[in-house]
GROMACS .gro file of C-alpha atoms in nm:
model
  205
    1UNK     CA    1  -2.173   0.455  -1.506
    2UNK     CA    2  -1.959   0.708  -1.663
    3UNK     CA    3  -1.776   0.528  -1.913
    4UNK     CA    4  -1.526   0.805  -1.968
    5UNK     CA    5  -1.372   0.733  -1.655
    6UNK     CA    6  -1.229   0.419  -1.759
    7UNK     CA    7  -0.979   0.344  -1.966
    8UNK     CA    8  -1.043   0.009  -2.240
    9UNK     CA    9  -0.783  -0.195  -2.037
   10UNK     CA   10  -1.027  -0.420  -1.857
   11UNK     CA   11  -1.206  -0.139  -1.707
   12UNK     CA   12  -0.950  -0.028  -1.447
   13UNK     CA   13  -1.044   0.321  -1.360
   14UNK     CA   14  -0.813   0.579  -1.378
   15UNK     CA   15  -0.624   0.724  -1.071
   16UNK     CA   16  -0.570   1.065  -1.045
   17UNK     CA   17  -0.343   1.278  -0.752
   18UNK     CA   18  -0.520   1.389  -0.522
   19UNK     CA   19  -0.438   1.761  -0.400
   20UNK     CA   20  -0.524   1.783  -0.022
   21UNK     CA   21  -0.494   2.083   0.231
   22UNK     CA   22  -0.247   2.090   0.528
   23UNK     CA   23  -0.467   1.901   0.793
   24UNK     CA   24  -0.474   1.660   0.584
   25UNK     CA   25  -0.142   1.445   0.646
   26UNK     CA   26  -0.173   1.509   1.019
   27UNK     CA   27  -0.522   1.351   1.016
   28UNK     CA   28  -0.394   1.050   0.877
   29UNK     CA   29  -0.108   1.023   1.103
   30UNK     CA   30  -0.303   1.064   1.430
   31UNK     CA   31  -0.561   0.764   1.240
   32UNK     CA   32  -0.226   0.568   1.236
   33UNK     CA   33  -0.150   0.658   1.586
   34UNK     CA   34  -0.542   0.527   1.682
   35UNK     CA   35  -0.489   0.219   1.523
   36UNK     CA   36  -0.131   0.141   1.721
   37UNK     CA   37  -0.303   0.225   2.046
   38UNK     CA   38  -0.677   0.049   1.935
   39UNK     CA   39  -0.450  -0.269   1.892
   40UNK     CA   40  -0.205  -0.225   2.216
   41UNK     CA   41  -0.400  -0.047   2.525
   42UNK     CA   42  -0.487  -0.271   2.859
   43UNK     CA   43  -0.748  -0.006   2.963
   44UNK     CA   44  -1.042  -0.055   3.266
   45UNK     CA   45  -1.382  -0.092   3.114
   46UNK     CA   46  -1.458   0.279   3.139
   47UNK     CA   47  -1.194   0.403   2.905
   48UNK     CA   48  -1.336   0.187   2.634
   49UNK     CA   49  -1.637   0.297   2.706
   50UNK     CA   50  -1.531   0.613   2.697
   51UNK     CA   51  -1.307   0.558   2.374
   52UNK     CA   52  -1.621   0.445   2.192
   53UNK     CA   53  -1.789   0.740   2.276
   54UNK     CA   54  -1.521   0.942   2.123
   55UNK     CA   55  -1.500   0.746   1.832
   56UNK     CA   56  -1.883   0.787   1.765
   57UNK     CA   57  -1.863   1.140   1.827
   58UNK     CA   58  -1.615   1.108   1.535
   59UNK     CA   59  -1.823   0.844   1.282
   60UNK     CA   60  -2.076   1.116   1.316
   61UNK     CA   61  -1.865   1.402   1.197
   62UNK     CA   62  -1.692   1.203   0.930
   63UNK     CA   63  -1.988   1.017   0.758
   64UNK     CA   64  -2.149   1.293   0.585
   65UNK     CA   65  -1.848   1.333   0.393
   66UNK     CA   66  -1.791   0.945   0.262
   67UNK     CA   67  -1.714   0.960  -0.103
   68UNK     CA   68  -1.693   0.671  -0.363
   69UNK     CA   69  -1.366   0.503  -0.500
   70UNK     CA   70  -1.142   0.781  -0.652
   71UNK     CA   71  -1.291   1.067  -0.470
   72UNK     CA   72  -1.132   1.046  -0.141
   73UNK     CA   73  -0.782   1.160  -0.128
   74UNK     CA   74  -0.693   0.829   0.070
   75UNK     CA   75  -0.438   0.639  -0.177
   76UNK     CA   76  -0.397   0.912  -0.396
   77UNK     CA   77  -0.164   1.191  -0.166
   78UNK     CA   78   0.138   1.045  -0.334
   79UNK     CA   79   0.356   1.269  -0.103
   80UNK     CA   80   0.263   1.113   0.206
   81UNK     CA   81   0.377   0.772   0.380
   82UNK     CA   82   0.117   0.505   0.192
   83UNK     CA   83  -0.012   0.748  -0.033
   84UNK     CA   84  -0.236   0.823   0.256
   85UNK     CA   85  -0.398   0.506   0.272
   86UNK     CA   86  -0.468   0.374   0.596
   87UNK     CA   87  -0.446  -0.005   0.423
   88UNK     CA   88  -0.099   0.069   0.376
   89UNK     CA   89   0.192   0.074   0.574
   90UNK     CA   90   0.345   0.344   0.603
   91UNK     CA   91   0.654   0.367   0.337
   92UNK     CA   92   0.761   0.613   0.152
   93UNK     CA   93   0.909   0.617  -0.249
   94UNK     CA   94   1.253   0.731  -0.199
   95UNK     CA   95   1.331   0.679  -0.568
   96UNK     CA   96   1.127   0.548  -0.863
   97UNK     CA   97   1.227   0.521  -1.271
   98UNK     CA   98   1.195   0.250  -1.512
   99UNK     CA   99   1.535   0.075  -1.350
  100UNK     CA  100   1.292   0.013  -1.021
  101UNK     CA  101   1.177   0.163  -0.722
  102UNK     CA  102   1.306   0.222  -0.370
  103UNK     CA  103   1.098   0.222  -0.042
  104UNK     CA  104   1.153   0.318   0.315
  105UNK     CA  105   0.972   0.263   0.595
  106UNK     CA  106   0.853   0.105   0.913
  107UNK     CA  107   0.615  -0.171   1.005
  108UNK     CA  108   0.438  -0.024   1.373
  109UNK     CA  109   0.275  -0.174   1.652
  110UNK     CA  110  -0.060  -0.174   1.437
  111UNK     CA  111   0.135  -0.503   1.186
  112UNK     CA  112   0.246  -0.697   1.520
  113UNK     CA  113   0.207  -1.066   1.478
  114UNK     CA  114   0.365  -1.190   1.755
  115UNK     CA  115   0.672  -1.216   1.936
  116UNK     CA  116   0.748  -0.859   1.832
  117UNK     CA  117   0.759  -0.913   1.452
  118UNK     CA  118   0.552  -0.776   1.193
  119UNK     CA  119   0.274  -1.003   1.142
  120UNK     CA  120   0.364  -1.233   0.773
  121UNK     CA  121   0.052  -1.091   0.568
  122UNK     CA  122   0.125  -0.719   0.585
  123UNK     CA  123   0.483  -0.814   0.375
  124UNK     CA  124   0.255  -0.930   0.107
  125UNK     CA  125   0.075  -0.616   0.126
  126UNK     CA  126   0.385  -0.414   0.102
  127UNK     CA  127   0.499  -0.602  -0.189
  128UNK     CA  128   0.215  -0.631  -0.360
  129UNK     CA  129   0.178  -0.232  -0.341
  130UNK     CA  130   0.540  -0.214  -0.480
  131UNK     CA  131   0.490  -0.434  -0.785
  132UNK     CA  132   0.195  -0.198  -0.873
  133UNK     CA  133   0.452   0.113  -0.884
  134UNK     CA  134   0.709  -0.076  -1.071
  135UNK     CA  135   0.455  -0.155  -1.386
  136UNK     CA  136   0.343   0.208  -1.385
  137UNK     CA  137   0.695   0.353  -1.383
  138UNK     CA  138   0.851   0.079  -1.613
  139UNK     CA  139   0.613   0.232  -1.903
  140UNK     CA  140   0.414  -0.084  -1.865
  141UNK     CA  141   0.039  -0.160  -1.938
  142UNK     CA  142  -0.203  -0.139  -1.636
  143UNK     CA  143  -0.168  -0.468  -1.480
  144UNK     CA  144  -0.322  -0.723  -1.217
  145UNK     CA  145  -0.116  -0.926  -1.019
  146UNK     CA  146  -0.127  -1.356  -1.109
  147UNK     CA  147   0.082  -1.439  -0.885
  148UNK     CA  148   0.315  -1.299  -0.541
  149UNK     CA  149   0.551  -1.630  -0.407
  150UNK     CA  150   0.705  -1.416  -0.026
  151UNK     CA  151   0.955  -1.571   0.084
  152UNK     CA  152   1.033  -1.503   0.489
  153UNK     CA  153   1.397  -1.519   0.536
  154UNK     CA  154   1.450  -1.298   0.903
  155UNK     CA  155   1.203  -1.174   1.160
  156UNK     CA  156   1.096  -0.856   1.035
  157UNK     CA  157   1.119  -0.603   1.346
  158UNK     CA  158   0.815  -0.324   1.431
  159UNK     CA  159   0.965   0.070   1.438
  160UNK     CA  160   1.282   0.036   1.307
  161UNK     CA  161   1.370   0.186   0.950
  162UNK     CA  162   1.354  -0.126   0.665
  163UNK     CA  163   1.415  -0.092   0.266
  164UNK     CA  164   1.240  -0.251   0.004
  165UNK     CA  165   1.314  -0.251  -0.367
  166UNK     CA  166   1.227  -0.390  -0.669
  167UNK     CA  167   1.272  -0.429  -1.027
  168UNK     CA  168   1.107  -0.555  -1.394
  169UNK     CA  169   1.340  -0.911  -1.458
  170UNK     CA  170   1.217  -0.976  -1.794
  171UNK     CA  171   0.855  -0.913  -2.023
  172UNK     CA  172   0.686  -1.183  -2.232
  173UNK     CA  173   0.375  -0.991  -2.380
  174UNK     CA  174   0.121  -0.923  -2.144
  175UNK     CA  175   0.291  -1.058  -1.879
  176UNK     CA  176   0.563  -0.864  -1.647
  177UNK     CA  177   0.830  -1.060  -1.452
  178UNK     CA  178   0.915  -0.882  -1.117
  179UNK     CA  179   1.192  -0.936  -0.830
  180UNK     CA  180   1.222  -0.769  -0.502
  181UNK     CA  181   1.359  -0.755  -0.177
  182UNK     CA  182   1.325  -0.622   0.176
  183UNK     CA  183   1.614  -0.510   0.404
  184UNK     CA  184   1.697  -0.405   0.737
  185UNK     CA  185   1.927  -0.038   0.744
  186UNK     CA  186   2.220  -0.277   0.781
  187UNK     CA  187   2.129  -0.450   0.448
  188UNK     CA  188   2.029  -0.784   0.600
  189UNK     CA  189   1.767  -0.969   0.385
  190UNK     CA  190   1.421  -1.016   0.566
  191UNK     CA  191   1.226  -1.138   0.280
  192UNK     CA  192   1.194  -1.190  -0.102
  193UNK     CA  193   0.982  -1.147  -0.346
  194UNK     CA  194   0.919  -1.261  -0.691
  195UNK     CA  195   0.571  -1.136  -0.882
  196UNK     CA  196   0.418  -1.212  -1.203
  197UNK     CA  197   0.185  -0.918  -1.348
  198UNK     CA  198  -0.016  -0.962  -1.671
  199UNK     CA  199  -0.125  -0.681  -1.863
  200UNK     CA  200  -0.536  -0.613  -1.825
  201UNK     CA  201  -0.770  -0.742  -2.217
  202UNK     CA  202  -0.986  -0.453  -2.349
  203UNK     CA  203  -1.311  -0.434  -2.188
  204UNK     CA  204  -1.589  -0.553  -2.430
  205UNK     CA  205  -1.921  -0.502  -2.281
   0.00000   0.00000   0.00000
Protein backbone atom coordinates (compact mmCIF):
# COMPACT_ATOMS: atom_id res chain seq x y z
CA UNK A 1 0.00 0.00 0.00
CA UNK A 2 1.20 3.39 -0.73
CA UNK A 3 1.57 4.92 2.49
CA UNK A 4 1.88 8.41 1.10
CA UNK A 5 -1.60 8.45 0.34
CA UNK A 6 -2.70 8.62 3.76
CA UNK A 7 -2.57 11.04 6.05
CA UNK A 8 -1.42 9.87 10.11
CA UNK A 9 -5.06 10.57 11.24
CA UNK A 10 -6.17 6.98 11.55
CA UNK A 11 -5.39 6.23 8.06
CA UNK A 12 -8.23 8.09 6.33
CA UNK A 13 -7.10 8.55 2.82
CA UNK A 14 -7.07 11.68 1.33
CA UNK A 15 -9.82 12.98 -1.08
CA UNK A 16 -8.94 14.84 -3.87
CA UNK A 17 -11.51 16.80 -6.68
CA UNK A 18 -12.03 15.08 -9.21
CA UNK A 19 -11.93 17.03 -12.71
CA UNK A 20 -14.39 15.24 -15.12
CA UNK A 21 -15.36 16.04 -18.86
CA UNK A 22 -18.85 17.26 -19.96
CA UNK A 23 -20.61 13.77 -20.35
CA UNK A 24 -19.87 13.30 -17.29
CA UNK A 25 -22.80 14.99 -15.13
CA UNK A 26 -25.32 13.87 -17.74
CA UNK A 27 -24.24 10.24 -17.21
CA UNK A 28 -24.94 10.43 -13.74
CA UNK A 29 -28.20 12.05 -14.11
CA UNK A 30 -29.67 9.58 -16.63
CA UNK A 31 -28.10 6.67 -13.75
CA UNK A 32 -30.44 8.67 -11.39
CA UNK A 33 -33.21 8.64 -13.84
CA UNK A 34 -32.59 4.46 -14.17
CA UNK A 35 -32.80 4.06 -10.69
CA UNK A 36 -36.38 6.14 -10.33
CA UNK A 37 -37.77 4.06 -13.15
CA UNK A 38 -35.79 0.47 -11.96
CA UNK A 39 -37.79 1.14 -8.64
CA UNK A 40 -41.34 2.42 -10.20
CA UNK A 41 -42.13 0.60 -13.75
CA UNK A 42 -45.20 -2.12 -13.92
CA UNK A 43 -43.73 -3.50 -17.22
CA UNK A 44 -44.89 -7.12 -19.11
CA UNK A 45 -42.20 -9.70 -18.75
CA UNK A 46 -40.58 -8.82 -22.07
CA UNK A 47 -39.53 -5.33 -21.22
CA UNK A 48 -37.57 -6.65 -18.32
CA UNK A 49 -36.25 -8.94 -20.27
CA UNK A 50 -35.45 -6.64 -22.55
CA UNK A 51 -34.22 -4.00 -19.86
CA UNK A 52 -31.72 -6.60 -18.67
CA UNK A 53 -30.42 -7.00 -21.88
CA UNK A 54 -29.72 -3.37 -22.10
CA UNK A 55 -28.30 -3.17 -18.89
CA UNK A 56 -25.77 -6.04 -19.72
CA UNK A 57 -24.97 -4.52 -22.86
CA UNK A 58 -24.00 -1.67 -20.48
CA UNK A 59 -22.05 -3.81 -17.44
CA UNK A 60 -20.04 -4.88 -20.39
CA UNK A 61 -19.00 -1.48 -21.59
CA UNK A 62 -18.51 -0.07 -18.16
CA UNK A 63 -16.46 -2.87 -16.38
CA UNK A 64 -13.26 -2.51 -18.04
CA UNK A 65 -13.04 0.80 -16.66
CA UNK A 66 -13.80 0.00 -12.67
CA UNK A 67 -11.25 1.83 -10.65
CA UNK A 68 -10.44 1.53 -6.86
CA UNK A 69 -11.59 3.99 -4.02
CA UNK A 70 -10.39 7.57 -4.96
CA UNK A 71 -9.98 7.00 -8.60
CA UNK A 72 -13.42 7.25 -9.85
CA UNK A 73 -14.76 10.68 -10.07
CA UNK A 74 -18.03 9.39 -8.25
CA UNK A 75 -18.06 11.48 -4.80
CA UNK A 76 -15.48 13.67 -5.75
CA UNK A 77 -17.31 16.16 -8.73
CA UNK A 78 -18.01 18.60 -5.97
CA UNK A 79 -20.00 20.72 -8.55
CA UNK A 80 -22.59 18.32 -9.17
CA UNK A 81 -25.84 17.26 -7.08
CA UNK A 82 -24.15 14.47 -4.47
CA UNK A 83 -20.81 15.12 -5.52
CA UNK A 84 -21.72 12.67 -8.19
CA UNK A 85 -22.30 9.87 -6.06
CA UNK A 86 -25.02 7.72 -6.90
CA UNK A 87 -25.24 6.79 -2.84
CA UNK A 88 -26.26 10.19 -2.41
CA UNK A 89 -29.19 12.08 -2.88
CA UNK A 90 -29.10 14.46 -4.88
CA UNK A 91 -28.41 17.99 -2.94
CA UNK A 92 -26.52 20.53 -3.70
CA UNK A 93 -24.06 23.01 -1.24
CA UNK A 94 -25.66 26.28 -1.67
CA UNK A 95 -23.35 27.83 0.92
CA UNK A 96 -20.56 26.43 3.12
CA UNK A 97 -17.95 28.40 5.77
CA UNK A 98 -16.96 27.68 9.19
CA UNK A 99 -20.55 29.32 10.50
CA UNK A 100 -22.20 25.98 8.68
CA UNK A 101 -23.41 24.75 5.59
CA UNK A 102 -26.57 25.03 3.50
CA UNK A 103 -28.14 22.27 1.26
CA UNK A 104 -30.83 22.08 -1.32
CA UNK A 105 -32.37 19.44 -2.79
CA UNK A 106 -34.91 16.79 -3.49
CA UNK A 107 -35.57 13.29 -2.27
CA UNK A 108 -37.03 11.31 -5.85
CA UNK A 109 -39.02 8.43 -6.50
CA UNK A 110 -35.72 6.24 -6.09
CA UNK A 111 -35.97 7.23 -1.62
CA UNK A 112 -39.89 6.31 -1.61
CA UNK A 113 -40.81 4.50 1.53
CA UNK A 114 -44.22 4.46 1.39
CA UNK A 115 -47.23 6.40 1.31
CA UNK A 116 -45.38 8.91 -0.85
CA UNK A 117 -42.67 9.92 1.66
CA UNK A 118 -39.10 9.56 1.49
CA UNK A 119 -38.25 6.37 2.98
CA UNK A 120 -36.69 7.25 7.04
CA UNK A 121 -33.02 5.84 6.30
CA UNK A 122 -32.05 8.03 3.35
CA UNK A 123 -32.50 11.29 6.05
CA UNK A 124 -29.75 9.67 7.94
CA UNK A 125 -27.80 9.44 4.89
CA UNK A 126 -28.32 13.02 4.06
CA UNK A 127 -27.32 14.06 7.42
CA UNK A 128 -24.72 12.04 7.94
CA UNK A 129 -23.14 13.41 4.52
CA UNK A 130 -23.72 16.97 5.93
CA UNK A 131 -21.94 16.52 9.26
CA UNK A 132 -18.91 15.32 7.15
CA UNK A 133 -18.85 18.87 5.26
CA UNK A 134 -19.35 20.81 8.38
CA UNK A 135 -15.97 19.26 10.16
CA UNK A 136 -14.02 19.89 6.95
CA UNK A 137 -15.17 23.50 6.55
CA UNK A 138 -15.18 24.33 10.36
CA UNK A 139 -11.16 23.85 10.16
CA UNK A 140 -11.73 20.68 12.07
CA UNK A 141 -9.65 17.39 12.25
CA UNK A 142 -10.77 14.51 9.91
CA UNK A 143 -13.45 12.91 11.81
CA UNK A 144 -15.77 9.70 12.13
CA UNK A 145 -19.11 9.96 13.16
CA UNK A 146 -20.03 8.27 17.11
CA UNK A 147 -23.12 9.00 17.04
CA UNK A 148 -26.39 10.54 14.56
CA UNK A 149 -29.87 10.69 17.05
CA UNK A 150 -32.76 11.77 13.60
CA UNK A 151 -35.44 12.88 14.82
CA UNK A 152 -38.72 12.61 12.26
CA UNK A 153 -40.91 15.49 12.94
CA UNK A 154 -43.18 15.78 9.29
CA UNK A 155 -43.53 13.45 6.35
CA UNK A 156 -40.80 14.30 4.20
CA UNK A 157 -42.35 14.64 0.52
CA UNK A 158 -40.47 13.03 -2.89
CA UNK A 159 -39.71 15.99 -5.79
CA UNK A 160 -40.34 18.92 -4.10
CA UNK A 161 -37.38 21.41 -3.19
CA UNK A 162 -36.28 20.78 0.85
CA UNK A 163 -33.31 22.66 2.86
CA UNK A 164 -31.03 21.28 5.18
CA UNK A 165 -28.48 23.03 7.34
CA UNK A 166 -26.22 22.61 9.91
CA UNK A 167 -23.78 23.91 12.26
CA UNK A 168 -20.61 23.08 14.89
CA UNK A 169 -22.62 23.70 18.65
CA UNK A 170 -19.64 23.39 20.72
CA UNK A 171 -15.85 21.30 20.64
CA UNK A 172 -14.45 19.33 23.58
CA UNK A 173 -11.04 17.97 22.13
CA UNK A 174 -11.41 15.40 19.74
CA UNK A 175 -14.84 15.45 19.78
CA UNK A 176 -17.21 17.89 17.56
CA UNK A 177 -20.79 18.71 18.69
CA UNK A 178 -23.13 19.19 15.62
CA UNK A 179 -26.93 20.43 15.13
CA UNK A 180 -28.99 20.41 12.07
CA UNK A 181 -32.15 20.65 10.50
CA UNK A 182 -34.24 19.87 7.45
CA UNK A 183 -36.98 22.12 5.95
CA UNK A 184 -39.58 22.26 3.48
CA UNK A 185 -39.32 25.79 0.98
CA UNK A 186 -41.95 27.12 3.37
CA UNK A 187 -39.57 26.60 6.37
CA UNK A 188 -41.58 23.84 8.04
CA UNK A 189 -39.36 21.48 10.12
CA UNK A 190 -39.30 17.79 8.75
CA UNK A 191 -36.59 16.46 10.86
CA UNK A 192 -33.64 17.13 13.26
CA UNK A 193 -30.54 16.26 13.76
CA UNK A 194 -27.97 16.28 16.41
CA UNK A 195 -24.31 14.45 15.66
CA UNK A 196 -21.35 13.80 17.66
CA UNK A 197 -17.95 13.54 15.54
CA UNK A 198 -14.61 12.63 17.20
CA UNK A 199 -11.48 13.51 15.71
CA UNK A 200 -9.54 10.21 14.04
CA UNK A 201 -5.84 8.85 16.68
CA UNK A 202 -2.63 8.68 14.57
CA UNK A 203 -2.26 5.51 12.82
CA UNK A 204 0.51 3.37 14.47
CA UNK A 205 1.14 0.33 12.52
Amino acid sequence: MNESRYEEHGRFPKVSRAHVGPNFGPYIEAMRTLQDLAVSVDAPDDVFAAAAAKAGELIDLLEPYRAPELHGPAGRTVELPGRGSLLLPPWQVVEAGPGGIEMTGTFRRYHLGGNGAAHGGVLPLLFDDLCGMIVHYAGRPISRTAYLHVGYRQITPLNVSLKVRGRVERVEGRKTFISAELRSEQDDLLSECEALMVQLQPWQP
